[in-house]
Coordinates of N, CA and C in Angstrom, one line a residue:
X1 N 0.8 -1.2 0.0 CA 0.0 0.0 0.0 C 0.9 1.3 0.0
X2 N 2.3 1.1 0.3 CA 3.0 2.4 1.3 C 3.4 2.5 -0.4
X3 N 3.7 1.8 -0.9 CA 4.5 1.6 -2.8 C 3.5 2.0 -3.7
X4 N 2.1 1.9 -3.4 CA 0.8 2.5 -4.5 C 0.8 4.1 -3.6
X5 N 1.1 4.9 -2.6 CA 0.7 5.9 -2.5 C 2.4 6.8 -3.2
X6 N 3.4 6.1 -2.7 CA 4.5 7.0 -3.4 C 4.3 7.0 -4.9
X7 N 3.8 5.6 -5.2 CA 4.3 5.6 -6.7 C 3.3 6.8 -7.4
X8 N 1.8 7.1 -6.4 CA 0.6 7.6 -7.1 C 1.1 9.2 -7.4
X9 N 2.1 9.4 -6.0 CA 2.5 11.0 -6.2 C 3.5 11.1 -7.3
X10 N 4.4 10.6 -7.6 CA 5.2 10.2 -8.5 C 4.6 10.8 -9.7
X11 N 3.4 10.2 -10.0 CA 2.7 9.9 -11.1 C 2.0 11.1 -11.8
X12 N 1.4 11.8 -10.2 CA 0.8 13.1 -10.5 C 1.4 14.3 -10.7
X13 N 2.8 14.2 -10.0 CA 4.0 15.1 -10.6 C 4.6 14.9 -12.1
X14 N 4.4 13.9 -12.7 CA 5.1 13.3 -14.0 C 3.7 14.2 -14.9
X15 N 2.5 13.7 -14.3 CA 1.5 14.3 -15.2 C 1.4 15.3 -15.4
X16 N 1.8 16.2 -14.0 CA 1.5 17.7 -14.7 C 2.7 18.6 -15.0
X17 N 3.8 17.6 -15.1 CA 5.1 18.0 -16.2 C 4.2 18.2 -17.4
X18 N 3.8 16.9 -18.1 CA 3.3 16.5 -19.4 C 2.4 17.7 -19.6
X19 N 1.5 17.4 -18.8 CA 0.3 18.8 -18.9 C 1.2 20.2 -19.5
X20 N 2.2 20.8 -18.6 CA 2.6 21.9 -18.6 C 3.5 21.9 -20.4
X21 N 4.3 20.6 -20.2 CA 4.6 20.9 -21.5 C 3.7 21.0 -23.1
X22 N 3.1 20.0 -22.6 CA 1.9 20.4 -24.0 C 1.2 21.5 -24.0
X23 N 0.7 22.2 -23.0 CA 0.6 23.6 -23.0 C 1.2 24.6 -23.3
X24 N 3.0 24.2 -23.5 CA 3.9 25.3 -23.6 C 4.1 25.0 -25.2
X25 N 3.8 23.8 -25.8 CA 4.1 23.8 -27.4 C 2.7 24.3 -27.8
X26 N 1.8 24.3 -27.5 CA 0.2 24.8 -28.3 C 0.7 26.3 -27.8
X27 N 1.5 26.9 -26.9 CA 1.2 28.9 -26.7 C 2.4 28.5 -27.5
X28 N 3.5 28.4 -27.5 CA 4.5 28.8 -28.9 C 4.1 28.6 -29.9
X29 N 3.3 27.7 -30.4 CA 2.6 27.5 -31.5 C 2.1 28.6 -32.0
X30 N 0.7 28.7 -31.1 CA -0.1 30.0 -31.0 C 1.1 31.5 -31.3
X31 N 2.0 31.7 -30.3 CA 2.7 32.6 -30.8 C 3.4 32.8 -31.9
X32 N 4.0 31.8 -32.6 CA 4.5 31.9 -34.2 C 3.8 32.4 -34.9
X33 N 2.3 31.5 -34.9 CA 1.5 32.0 -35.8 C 1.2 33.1 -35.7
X34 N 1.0 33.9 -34.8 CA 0.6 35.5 -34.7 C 1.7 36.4 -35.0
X35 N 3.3 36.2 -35.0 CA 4.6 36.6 -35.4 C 4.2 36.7 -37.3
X36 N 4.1 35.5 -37.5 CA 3.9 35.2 -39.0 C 2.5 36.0 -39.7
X37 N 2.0 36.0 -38.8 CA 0.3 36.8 -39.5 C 0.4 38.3 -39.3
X38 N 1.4 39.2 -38.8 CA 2.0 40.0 -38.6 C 3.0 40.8 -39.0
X39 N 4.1 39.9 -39.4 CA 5.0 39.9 -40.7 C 4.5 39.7 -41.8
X40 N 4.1 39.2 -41.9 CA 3.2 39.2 -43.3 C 2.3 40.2 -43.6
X41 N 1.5 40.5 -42.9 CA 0.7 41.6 -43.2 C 1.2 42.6 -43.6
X42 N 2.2 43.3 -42.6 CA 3.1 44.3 -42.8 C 3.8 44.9 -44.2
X43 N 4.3 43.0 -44.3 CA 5.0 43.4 -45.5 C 4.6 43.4 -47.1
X44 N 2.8 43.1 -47.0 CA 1.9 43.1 -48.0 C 2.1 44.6 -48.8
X45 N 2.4 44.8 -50.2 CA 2.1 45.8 -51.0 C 0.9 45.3 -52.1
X46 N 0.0 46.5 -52.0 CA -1.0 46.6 -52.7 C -1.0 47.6 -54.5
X47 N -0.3 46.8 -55.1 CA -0.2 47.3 -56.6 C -1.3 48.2 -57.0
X48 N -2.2 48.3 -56.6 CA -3.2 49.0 -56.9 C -3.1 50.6 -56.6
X49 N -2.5 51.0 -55.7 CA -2.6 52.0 -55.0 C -0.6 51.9 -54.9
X50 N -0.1 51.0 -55.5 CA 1.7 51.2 -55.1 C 1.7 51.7 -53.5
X51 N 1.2 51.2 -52.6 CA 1.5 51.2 -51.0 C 1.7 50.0 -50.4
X52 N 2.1 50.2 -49.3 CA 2.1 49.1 -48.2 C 1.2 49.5 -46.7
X53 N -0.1 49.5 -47.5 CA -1.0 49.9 -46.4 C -1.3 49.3 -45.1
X54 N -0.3 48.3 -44.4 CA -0.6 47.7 -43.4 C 0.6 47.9 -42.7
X55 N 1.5 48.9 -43.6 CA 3.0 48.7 -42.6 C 3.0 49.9 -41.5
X56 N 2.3 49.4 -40.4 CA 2.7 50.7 -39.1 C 2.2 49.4 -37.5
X57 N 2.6 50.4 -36.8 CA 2.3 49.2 -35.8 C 0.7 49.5 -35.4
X58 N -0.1 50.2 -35.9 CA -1.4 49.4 -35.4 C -2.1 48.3 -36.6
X59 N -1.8 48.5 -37.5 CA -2.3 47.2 -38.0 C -1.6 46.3 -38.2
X60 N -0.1 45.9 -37.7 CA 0.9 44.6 -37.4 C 0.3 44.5 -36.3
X61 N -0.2 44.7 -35.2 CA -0.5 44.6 -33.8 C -2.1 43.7 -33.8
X62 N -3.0 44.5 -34.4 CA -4.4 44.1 -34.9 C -4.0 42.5 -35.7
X63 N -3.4 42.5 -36.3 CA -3.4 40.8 -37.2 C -2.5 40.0 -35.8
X64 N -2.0 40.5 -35.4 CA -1.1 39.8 -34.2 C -2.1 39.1 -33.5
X65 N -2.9 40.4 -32.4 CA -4.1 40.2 -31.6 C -5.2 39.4 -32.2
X66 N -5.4 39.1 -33.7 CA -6.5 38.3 -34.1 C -6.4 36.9 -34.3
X67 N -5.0 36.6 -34.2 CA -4.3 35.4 -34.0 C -4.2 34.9 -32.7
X68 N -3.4 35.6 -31.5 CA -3.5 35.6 -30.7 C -5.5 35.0 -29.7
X69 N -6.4 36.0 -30.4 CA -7.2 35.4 -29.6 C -7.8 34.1 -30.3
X70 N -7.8 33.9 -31.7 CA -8.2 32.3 -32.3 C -7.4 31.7 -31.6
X71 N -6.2 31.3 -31.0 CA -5.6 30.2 -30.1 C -6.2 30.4 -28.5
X72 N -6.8 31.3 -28.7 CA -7.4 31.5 -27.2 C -6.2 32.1 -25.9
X73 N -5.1 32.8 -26.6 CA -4.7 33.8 -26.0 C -4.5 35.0 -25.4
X74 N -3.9 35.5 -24.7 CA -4.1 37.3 -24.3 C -3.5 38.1 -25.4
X75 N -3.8 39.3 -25.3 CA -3.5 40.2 -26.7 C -2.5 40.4 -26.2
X76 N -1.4 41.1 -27.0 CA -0.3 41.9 -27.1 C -0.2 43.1 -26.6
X77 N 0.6 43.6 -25.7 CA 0.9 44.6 -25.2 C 2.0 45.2 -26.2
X78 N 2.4 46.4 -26.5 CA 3.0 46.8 -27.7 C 4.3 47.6 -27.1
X79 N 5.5 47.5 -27.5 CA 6.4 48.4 -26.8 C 6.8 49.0 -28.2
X80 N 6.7 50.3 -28.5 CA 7.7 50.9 -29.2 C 8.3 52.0 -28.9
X81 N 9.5 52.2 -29.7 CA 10.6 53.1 -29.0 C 11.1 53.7 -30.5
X82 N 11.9 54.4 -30.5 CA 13.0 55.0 -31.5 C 13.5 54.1 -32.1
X83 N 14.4 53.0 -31.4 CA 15.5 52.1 -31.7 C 14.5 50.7 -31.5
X84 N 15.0 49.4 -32.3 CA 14.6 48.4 -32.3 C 15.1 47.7 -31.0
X85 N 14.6 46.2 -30.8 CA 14.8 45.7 -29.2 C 16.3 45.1 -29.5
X86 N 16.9 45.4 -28.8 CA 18.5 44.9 -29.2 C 18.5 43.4 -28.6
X87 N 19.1 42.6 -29.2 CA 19.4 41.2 -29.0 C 20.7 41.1 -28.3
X88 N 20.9 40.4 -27.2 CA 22.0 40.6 -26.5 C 23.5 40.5 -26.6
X89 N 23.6 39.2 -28.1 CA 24.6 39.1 -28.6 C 24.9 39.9 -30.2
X90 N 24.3 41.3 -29.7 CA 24.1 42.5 -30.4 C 24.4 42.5 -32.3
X91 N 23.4 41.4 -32.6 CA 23.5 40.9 -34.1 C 22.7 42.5 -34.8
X92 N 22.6 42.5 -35.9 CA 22.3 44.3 -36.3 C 20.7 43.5 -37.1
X93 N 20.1 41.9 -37.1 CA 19.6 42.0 -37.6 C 18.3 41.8 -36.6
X94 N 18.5 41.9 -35.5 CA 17.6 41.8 -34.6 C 17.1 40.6 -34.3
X95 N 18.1 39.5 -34.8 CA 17.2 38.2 -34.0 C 17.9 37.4 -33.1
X96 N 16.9 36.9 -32.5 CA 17.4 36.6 -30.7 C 18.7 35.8 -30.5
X97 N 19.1 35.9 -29.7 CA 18.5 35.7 -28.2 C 18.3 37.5 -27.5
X98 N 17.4 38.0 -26.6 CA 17.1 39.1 -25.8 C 17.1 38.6 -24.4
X99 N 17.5 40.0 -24.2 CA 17.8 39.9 -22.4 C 16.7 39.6 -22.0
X100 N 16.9 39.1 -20.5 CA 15.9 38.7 -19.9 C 14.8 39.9 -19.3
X101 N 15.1 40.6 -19.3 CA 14.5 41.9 -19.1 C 13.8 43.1 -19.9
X102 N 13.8 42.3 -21.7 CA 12.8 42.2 -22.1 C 11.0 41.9 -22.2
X103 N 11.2 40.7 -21.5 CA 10.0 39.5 -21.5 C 9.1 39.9 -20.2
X104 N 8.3 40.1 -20.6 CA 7.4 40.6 -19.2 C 7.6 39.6 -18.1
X105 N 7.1 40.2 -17.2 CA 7.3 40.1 -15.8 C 5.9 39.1 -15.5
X106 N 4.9 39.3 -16.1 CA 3.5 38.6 -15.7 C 3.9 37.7 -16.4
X107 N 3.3 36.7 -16.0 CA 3.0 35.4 -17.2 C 1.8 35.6 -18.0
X108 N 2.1 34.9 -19.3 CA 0.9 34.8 -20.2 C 0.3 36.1 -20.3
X109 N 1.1 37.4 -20.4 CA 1.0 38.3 -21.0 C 2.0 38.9 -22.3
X110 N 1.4 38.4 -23.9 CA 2.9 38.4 -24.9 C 2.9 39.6 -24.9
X111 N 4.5 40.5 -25.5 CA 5.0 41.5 -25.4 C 5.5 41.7 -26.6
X112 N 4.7 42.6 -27.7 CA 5.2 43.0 -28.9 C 6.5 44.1 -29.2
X113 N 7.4 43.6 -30.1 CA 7.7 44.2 -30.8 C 8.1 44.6 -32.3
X114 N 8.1 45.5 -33.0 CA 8.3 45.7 -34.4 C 9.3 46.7 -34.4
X115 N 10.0 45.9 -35.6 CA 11.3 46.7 -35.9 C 11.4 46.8 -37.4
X116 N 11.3 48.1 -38.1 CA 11.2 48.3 -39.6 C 13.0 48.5 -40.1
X117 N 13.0 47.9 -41.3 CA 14.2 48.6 -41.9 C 15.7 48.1 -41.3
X118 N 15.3 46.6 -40.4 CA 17.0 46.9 -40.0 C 18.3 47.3 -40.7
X119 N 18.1 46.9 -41.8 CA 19.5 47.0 -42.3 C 19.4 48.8 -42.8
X120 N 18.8 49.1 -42.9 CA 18.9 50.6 -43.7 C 18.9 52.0 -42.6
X121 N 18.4 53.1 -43.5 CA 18.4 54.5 -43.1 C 17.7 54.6 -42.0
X122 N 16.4 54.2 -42.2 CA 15.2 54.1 -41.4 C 15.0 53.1 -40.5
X123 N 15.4 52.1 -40.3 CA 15.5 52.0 -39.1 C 15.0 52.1 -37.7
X124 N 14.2 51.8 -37.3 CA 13.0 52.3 -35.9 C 12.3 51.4 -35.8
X125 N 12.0 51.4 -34.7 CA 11.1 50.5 -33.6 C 9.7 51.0 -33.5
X126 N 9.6 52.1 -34.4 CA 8.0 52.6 -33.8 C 7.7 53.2 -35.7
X127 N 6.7 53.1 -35.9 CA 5.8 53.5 -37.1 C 4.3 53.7 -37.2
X128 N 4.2 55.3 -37.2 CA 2.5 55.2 -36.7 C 1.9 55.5 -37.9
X129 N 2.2 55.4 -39.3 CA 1.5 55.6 -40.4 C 2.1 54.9 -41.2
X130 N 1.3 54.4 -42.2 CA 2.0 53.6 -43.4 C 2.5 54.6 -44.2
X131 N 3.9 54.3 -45.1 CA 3.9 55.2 -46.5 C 3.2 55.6 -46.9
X132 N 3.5 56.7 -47.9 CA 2.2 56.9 -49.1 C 2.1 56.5 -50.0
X133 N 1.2 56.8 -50.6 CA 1.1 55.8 -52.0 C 2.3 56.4 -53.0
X134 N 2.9 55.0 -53.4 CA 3.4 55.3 -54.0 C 5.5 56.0 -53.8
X135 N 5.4 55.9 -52.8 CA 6.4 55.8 -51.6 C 7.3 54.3 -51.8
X136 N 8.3 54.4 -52.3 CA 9.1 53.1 -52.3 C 10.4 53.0 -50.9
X137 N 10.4 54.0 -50.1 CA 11.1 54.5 -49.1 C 11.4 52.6 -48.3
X138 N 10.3 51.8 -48.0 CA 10.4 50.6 -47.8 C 10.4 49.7 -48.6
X139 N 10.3 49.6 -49.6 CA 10.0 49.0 -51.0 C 11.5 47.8 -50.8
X140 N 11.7 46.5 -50.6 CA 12.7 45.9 -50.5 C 13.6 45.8 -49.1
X141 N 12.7 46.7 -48.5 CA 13.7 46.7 -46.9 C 12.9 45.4 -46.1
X142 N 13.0 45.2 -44.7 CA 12.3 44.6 -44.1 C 11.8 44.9 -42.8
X143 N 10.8 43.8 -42.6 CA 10.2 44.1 -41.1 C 10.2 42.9 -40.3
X144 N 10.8 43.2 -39.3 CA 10.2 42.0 -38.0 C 9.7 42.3 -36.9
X145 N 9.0 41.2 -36.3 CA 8.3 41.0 -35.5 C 8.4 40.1 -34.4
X146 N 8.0 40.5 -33.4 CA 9.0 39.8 -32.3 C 7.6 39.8 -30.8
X147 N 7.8 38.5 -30.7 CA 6.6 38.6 -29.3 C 7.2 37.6 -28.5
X148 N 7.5 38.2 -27.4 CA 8.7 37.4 -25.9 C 7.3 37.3 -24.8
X149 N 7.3 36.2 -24.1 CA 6.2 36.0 -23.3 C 6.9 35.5 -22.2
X150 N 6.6 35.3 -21.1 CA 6.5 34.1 -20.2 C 5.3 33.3 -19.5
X151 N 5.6 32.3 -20.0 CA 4.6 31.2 -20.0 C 4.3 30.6 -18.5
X152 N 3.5 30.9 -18.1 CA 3.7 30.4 -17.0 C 3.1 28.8 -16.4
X153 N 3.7 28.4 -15.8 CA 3.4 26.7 -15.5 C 2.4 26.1 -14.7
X154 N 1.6 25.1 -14.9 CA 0.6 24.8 -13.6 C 0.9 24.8 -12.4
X155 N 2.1 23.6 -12.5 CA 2.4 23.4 -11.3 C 3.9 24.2 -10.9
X156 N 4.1 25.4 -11.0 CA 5.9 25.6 -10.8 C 6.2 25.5 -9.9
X157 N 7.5 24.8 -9.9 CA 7.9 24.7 -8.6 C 8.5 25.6 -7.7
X158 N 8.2 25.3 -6.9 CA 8.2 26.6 -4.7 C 10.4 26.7 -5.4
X159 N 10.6 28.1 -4.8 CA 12.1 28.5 -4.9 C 12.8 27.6 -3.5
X160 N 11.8 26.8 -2.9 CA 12.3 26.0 -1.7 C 12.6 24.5 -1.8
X161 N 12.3 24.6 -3.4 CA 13.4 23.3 -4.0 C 14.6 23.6 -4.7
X162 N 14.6 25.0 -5.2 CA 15.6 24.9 -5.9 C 16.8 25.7 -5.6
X163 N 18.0 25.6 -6.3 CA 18.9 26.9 -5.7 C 18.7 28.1 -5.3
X164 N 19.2 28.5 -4.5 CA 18.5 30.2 -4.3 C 18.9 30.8 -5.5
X165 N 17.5 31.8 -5.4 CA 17.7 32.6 -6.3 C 17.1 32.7 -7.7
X166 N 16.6 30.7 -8.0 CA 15.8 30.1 -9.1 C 14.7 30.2 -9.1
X167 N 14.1 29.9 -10.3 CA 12.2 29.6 -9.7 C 12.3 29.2 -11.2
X168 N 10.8 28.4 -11.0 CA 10.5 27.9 -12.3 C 8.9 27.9 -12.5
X169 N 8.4 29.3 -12.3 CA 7.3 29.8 -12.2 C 7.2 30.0 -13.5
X170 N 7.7 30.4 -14.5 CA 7.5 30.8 -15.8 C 9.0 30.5 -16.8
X171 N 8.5 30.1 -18.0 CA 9.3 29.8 -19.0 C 9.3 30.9 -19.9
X172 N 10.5 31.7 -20.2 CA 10.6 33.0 -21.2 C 10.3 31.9 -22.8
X173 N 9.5 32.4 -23.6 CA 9.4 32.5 -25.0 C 9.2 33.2 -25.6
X174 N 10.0 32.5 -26.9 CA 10.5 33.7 -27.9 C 9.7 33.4 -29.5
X175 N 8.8 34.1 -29.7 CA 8.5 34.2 -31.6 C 8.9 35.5 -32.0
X176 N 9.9 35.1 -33.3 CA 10.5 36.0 -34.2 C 9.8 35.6 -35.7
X177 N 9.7 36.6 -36.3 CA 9.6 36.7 -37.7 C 9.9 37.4 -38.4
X178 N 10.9 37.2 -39.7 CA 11.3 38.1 -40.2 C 10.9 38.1 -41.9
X179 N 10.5 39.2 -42.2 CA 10.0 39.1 -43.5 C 10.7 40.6 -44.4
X180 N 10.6 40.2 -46.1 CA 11.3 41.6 -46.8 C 9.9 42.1 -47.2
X181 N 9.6 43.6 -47.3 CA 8.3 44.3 -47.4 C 8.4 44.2 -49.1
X182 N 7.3 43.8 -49.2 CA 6.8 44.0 -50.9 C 6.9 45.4 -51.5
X183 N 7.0 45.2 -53.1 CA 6.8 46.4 -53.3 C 7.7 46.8 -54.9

């Protein structure tokens, strides 16, 4: 009996490992796809009008968030700034790894950001209007997209198992996408 009650706890700690990880591949999932439905949008040009009517951050944010809640997610919080989010082993094209002090502090709250133009003039983390028609200023440059979350776990474990100083209350994740703007 003393061998069916250890083995039973055993069992239910194994389980909601399993639990937590299948929950962490369906929200990265979920987050790619909203990285990708985002980048893409952005970098959609419309021949009709010679624009890229979706390149500013409220409508990369809007296709983000509409992805976001079809997986049954929280929306995106948006950071923009002047300068794009620097990567810590300070690559110039913006893709990860980022400091830990990026990634929100809450769990299961994702944390947008968009970066236009790395390689070029323009260059910036923040864009509140698309080009104008007819405007090739982006025309061949690129845009990415970037949502850092922490995921947080059912069961994480108390910092009174682990080293001081650790915890494993939340898993930082990372969706990057990087796309070249039409045009």
């Amino acid at each position: 009996m003393v061998e069916l009650a250890l083995s039973t706890v055993f069992l239910m700690i194994l389980l909601g490992g399993l639990l937590d990880l299948s929950r962490a591949f369906h929200y990265t999932v979920g987050l790619e796809g909203a990285v990708r439905a985002g980048a893409r949008h952005g970098a959609f040009f419309q021949s009709t009008i010679g624009q890229q009517p979706y390149l500013d951050n409220a409508d990369i944010k809007q296709a983000v968030d509409q992805v976001l809640a079809g997986d049954g997610l929280n929306a995106s919080t948006l950071v923009s700034s002047a300068s794009c989010l620097t990567p810590t082993d300070s690559n110039t094209w913006v893709n990860p790894p980022y400091a830990s002090s990026a990634y929100p502090s809450t769990a299961n709250t994702p944390t947008l950001y968009i970066c236009y133009d790395t390689q070029g003039a323009n260059k910036s983390g923040n864009k509140a209007s698309p080009p104008a028609p007819n405007d090739a200023t982006y025309t061949g440059s690129d845009v990415v997209v970037i949502l850092l979350d922490k995921y947080g776990l059912i069961g994480g474990l108390s910092s009174e198992y682990l080293k001081s100083g650790s915890s494993l209350a939340g898993i930082n994740l990372t969706a990057f996408q990087h796309f070249s703007v039409q045009g």
